[in-house]
Backbone as a chain_set.jsonl record, in Angstrom:
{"seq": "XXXXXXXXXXXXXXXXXXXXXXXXXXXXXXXXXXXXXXXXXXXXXXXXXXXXXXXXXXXXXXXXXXXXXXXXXXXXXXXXXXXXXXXXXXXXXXXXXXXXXXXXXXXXXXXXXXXXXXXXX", "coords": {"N": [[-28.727, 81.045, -14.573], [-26.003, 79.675, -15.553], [-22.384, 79.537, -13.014], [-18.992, 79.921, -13.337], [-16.454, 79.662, -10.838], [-12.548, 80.523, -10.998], [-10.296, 79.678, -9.403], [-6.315, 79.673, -7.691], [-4.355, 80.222, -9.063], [-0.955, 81.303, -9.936], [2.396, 81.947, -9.42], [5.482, 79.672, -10.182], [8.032, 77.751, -9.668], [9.986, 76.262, -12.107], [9.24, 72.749, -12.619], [7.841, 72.726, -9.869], [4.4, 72.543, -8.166], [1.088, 72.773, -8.451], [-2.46, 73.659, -7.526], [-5.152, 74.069, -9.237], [-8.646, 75.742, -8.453], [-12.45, 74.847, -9.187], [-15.598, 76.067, -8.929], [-18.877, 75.497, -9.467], [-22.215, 76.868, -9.908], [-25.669, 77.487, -9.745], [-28.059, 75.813, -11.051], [-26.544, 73.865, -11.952], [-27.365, 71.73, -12.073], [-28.16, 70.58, -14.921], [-25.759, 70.345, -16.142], [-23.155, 68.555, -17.871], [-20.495, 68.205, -18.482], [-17.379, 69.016, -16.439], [-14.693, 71.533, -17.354], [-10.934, 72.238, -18.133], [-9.213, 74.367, -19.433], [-6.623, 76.279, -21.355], [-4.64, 79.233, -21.902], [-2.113, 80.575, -23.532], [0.172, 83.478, -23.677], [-0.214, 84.957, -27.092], [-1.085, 82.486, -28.279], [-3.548, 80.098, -29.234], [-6.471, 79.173, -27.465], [-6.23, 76.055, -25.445], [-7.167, 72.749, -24.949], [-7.376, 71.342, -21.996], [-7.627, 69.483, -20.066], [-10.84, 67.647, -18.72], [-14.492, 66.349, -16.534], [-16.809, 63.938, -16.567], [-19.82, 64.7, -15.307], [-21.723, 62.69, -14.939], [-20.784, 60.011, -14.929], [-17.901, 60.488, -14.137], [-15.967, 59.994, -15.715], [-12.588, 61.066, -16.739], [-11.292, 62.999, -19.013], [-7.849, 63.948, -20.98], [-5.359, 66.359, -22.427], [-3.191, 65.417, -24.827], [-0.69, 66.613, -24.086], [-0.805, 67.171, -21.002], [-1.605, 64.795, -19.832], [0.497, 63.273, -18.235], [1.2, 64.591, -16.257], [-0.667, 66.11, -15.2], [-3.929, 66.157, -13.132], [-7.187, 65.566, -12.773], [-9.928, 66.393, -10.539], [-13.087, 65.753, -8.752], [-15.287, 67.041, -6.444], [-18.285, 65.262, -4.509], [-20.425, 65.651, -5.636], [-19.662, 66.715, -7.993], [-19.506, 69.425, -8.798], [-17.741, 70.884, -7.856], [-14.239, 71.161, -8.727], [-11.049, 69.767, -9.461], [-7.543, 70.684, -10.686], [-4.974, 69.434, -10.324], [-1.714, 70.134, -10.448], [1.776, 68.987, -11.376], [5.202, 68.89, -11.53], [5.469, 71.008, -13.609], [6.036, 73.006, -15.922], [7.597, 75.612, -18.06], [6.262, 75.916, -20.489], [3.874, 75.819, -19.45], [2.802, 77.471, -18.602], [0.2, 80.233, -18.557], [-2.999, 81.573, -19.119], [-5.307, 79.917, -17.007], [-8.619, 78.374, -17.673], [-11.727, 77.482, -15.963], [-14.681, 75.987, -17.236], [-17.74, 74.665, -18.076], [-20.084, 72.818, -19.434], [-23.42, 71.363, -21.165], [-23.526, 69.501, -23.011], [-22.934, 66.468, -25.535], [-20.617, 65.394, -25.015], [-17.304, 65.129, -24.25], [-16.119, 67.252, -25.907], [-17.643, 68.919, -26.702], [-19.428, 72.249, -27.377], [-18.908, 74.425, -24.835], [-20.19, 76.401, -22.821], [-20.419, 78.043, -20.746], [-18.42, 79.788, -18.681], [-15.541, 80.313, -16.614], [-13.899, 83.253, -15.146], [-10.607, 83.311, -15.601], [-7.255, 82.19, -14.116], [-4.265, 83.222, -13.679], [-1.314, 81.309, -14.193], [2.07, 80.974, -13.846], [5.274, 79.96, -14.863], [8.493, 79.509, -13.908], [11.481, 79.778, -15.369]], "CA": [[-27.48, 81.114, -15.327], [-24.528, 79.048, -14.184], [-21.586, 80.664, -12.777], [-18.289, 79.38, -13.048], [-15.467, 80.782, -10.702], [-11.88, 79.583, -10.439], [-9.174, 80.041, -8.102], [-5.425, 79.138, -7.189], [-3.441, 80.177, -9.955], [0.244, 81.687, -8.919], [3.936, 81.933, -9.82], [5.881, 78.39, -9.116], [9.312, 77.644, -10.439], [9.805, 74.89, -12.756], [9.171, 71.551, -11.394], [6.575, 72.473, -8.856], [3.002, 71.796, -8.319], [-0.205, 74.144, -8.252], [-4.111, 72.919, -7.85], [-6.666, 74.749, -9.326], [-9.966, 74.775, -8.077], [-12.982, 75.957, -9.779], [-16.851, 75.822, -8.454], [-20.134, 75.841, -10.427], [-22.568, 77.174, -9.121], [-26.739, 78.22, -10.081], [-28.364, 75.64, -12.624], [-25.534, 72.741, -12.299], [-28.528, 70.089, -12.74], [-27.919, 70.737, -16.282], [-24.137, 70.245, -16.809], [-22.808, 67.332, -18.374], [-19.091, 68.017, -18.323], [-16.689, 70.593, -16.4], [-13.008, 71.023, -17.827], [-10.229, 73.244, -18.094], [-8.521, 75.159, -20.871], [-5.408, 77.228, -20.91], [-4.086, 80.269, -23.293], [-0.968, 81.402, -23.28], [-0.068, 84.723, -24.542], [-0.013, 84.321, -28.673], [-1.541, 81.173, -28.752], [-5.124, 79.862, -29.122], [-6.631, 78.36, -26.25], [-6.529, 74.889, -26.258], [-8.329, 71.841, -24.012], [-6.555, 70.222, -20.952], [-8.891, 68.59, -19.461], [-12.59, 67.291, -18.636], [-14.527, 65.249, -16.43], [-18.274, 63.67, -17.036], [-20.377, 64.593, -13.771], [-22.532, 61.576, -14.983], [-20.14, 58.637, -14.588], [-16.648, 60.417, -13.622], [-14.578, 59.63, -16.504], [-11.685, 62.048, -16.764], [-10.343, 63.54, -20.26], [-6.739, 64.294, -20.64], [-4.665, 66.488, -23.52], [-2.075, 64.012, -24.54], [0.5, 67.021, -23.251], [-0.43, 67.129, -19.617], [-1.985, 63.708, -19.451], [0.985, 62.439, -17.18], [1.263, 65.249, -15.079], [-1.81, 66.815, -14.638], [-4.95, 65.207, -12.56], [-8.666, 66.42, -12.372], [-10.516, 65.345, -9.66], [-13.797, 66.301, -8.411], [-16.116, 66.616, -5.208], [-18.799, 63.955, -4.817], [-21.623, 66.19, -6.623], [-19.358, 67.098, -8.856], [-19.284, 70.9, -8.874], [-16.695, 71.605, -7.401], [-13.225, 70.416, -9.627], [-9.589, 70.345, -9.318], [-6.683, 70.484, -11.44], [-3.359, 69.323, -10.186], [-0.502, 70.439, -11.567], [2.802, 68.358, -11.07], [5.804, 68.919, -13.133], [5.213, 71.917, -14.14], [7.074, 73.606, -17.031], [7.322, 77.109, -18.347], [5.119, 75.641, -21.069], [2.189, 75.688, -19.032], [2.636, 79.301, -18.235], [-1.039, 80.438, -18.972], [-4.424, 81.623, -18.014], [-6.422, 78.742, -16.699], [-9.966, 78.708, -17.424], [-12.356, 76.138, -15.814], [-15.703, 75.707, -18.167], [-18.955, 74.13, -18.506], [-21.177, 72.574, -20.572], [-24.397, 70.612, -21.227], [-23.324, 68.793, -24.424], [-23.375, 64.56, -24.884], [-19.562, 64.65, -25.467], [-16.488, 66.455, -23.628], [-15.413, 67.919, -26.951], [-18.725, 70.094, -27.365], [-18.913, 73.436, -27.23], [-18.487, 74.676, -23.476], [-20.748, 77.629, -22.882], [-20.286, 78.564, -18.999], [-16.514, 80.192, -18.29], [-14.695, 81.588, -15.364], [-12.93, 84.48, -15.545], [-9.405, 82.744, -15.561], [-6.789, 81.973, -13.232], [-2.897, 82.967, -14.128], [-0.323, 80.404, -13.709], [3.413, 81.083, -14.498], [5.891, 78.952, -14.228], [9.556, 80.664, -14.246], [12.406, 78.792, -15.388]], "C": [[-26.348, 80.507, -14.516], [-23.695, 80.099, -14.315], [-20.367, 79.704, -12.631], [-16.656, 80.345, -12.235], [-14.186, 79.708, -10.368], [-10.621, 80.573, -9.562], [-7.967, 79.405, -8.214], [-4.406, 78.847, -8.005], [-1.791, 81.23, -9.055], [1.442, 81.614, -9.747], [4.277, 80.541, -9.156], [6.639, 78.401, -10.173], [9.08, 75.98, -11.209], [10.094, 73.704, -12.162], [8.153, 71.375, -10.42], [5.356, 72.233, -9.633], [2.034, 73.346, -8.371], [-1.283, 73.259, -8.123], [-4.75, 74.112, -8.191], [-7.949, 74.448, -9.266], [-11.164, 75.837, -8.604], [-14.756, 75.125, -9.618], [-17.698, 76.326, -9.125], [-21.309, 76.151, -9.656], [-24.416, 77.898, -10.194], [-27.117, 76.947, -11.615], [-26.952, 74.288, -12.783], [-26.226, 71.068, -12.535], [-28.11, 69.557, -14.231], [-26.375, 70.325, -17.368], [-24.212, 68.678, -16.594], [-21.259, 66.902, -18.133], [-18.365, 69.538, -17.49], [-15.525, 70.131, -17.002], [-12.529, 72.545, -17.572], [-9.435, 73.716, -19.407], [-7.368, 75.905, -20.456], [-5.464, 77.632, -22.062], [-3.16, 81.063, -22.925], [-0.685, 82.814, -24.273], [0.593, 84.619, -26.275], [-0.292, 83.725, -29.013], [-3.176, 81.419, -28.599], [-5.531, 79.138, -28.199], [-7.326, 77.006, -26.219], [-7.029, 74.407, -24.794], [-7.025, 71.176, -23.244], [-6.854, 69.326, -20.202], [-10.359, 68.646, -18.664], [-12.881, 66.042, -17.249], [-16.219, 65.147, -16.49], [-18.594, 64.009, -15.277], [-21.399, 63.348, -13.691], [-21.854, 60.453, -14.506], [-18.41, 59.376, -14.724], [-16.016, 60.207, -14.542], [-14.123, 61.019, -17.192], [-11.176, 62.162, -18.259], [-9.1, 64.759, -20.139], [-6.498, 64.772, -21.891], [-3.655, 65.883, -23.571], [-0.836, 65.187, -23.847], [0.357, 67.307, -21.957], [-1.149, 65.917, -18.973], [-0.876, 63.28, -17.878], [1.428, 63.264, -16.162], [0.266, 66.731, -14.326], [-3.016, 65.865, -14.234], [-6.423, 66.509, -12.729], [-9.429, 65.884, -11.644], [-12.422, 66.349, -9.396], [-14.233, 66.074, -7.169], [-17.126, 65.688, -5.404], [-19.97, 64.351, -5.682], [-21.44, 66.753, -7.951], [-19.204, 68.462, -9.475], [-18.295, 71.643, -8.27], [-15.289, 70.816, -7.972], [-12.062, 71.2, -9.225], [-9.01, 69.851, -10.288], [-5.122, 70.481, -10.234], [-2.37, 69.026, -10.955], [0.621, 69.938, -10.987], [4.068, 68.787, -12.075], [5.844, 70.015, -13.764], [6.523, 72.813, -14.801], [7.486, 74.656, -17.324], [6.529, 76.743, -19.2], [4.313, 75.947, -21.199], [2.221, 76.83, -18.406], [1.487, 79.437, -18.959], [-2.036, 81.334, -18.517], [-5.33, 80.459, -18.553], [-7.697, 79.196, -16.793], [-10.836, 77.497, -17.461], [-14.297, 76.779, -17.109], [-16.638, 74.478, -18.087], [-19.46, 73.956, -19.342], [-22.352, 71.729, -20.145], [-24.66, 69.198, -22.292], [-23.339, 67.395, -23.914], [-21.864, 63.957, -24.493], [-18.78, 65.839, -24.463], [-15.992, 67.278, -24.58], [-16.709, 69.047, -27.564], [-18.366, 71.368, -26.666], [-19.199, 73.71, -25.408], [-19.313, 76.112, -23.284], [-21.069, 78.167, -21.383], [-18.812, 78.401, -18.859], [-16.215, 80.906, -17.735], [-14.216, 82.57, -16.265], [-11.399, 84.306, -15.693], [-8.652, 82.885, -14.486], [-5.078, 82.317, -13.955], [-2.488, 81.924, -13.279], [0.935, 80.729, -14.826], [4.427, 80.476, -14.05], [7.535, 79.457, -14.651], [10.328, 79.583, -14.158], [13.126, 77.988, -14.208]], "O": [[-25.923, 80.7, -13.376], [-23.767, 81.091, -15.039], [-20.524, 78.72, -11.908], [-16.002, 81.252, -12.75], [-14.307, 78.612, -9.821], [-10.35, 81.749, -9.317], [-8.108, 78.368, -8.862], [-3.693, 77.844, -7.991], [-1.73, 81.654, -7.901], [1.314, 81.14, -10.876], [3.785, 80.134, -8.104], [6.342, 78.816, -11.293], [8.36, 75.013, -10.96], [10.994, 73.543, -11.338], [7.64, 70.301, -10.106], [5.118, 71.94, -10.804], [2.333, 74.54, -8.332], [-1.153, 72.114, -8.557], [-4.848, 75.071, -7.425], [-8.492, 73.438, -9.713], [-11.11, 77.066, -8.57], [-15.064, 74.009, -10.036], [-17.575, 77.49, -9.505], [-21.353, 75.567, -8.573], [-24.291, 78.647, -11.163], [-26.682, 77.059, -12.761], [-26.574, 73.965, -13.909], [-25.862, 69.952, -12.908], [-27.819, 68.407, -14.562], [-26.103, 70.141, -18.555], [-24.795, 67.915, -15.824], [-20.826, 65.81, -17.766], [-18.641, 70.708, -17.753], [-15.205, 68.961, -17.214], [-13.109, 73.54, -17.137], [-9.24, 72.919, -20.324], [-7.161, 76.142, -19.266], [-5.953, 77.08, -23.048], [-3.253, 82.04, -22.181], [-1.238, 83.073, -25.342], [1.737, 84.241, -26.529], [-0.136, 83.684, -30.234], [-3.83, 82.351, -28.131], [-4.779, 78.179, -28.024], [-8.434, 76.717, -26.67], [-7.25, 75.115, -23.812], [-6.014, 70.67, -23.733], [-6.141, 68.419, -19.772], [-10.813, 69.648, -18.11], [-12.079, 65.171, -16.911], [-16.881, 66.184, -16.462], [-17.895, 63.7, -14.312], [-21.866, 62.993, -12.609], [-22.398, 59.866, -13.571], [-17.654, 58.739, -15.457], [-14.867, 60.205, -14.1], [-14.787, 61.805, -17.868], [-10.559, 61.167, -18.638], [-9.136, 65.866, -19.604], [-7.054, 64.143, -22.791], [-3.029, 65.672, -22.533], [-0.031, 64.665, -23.076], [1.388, 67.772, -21.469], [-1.328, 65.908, -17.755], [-1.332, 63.056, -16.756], [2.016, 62.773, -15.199], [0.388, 67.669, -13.538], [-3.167, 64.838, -14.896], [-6.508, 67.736, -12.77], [-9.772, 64.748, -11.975], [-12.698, 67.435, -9.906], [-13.796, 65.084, -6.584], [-17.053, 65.125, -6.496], [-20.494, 63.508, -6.41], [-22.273, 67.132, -8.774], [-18.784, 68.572, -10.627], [-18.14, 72.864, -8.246], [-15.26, 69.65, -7.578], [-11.882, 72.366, -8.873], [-9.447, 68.872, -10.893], [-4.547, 71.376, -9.615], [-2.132, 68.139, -11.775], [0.721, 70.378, -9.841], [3.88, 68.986, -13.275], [6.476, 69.88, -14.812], [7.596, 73.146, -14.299], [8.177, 74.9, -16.335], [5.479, 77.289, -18.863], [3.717, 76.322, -22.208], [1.399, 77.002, -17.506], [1.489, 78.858, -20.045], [-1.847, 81.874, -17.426], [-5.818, 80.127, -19.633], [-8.056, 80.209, -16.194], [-10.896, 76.681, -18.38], [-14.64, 77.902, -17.479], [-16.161, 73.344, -18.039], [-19.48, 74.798, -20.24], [-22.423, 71.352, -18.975], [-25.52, 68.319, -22.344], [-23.552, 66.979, -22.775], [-21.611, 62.862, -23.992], [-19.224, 66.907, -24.041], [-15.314, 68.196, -24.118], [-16.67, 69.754, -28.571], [-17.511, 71.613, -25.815], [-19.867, 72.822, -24.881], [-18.712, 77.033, -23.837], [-22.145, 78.713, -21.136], [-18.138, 77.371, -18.89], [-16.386, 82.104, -17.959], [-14.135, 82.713, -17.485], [-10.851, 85.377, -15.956], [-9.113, 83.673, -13.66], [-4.739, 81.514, -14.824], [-2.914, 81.598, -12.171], [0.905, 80.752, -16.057], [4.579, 80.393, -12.831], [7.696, 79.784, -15.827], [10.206, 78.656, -13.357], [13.952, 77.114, -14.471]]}, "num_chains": 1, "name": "protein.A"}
């Protein structure tokens, strides 16, 4: 069973940065894509970004495309999110996620436990 855990969520005033980092772990032969999600309180939790562990190509939500990055290690299990810019917006809980699917938009069925991030005016 994979295991996904993430880390390095925090309070940061508007404007700053954060990285979150979030490691897969048991059974990662199998994954196709990791990404990240956020849900803020009242809302539904939407997609922020992806990246293929096959050939590296990164998926962005068009609202933190220009100031969020996802990078990975070279095996690909281990992923970051950097956060630049940061808004009250993106006040959330982060949750990194897995899958096996062909596409980054399939369903995601391996998920941390989340990470807060708040971002105070």
């Amino acid at each position: 069973q994979v295991q996904v855990v993430e880390s390095g969520g925090g309070l940061v005033q508007a404007g700053g940065s954060l990285r979150l980092s979030c490691t897969a772990s048991r059974g990662t032969f199998s994954l196709n894509f990791i990404g990240w999600f956020r849900q803020a309180p009242g809302k539904e939790r939407e997609f922020v970004a992806a990246i293929s562990r096959n050939d590296g190509v990164k998926y962005y939500a068009n609202s933190t495309k220009d100031r969020f990055t996802i990078s990975a290690d070279y095996a690909k299990t281990t992923i970051w999110l950097q956060m630049n810019n940061l808004k009250a917006e993106d006040t959330a809980v982060y949750y990194c996620a897995a899958q096996s699917g062909r596409n980054y938009y399939a369903e995601y069925n391996y998920w941390g436990q989340g990470t807060q991030v708040t971002v105070s005016p």
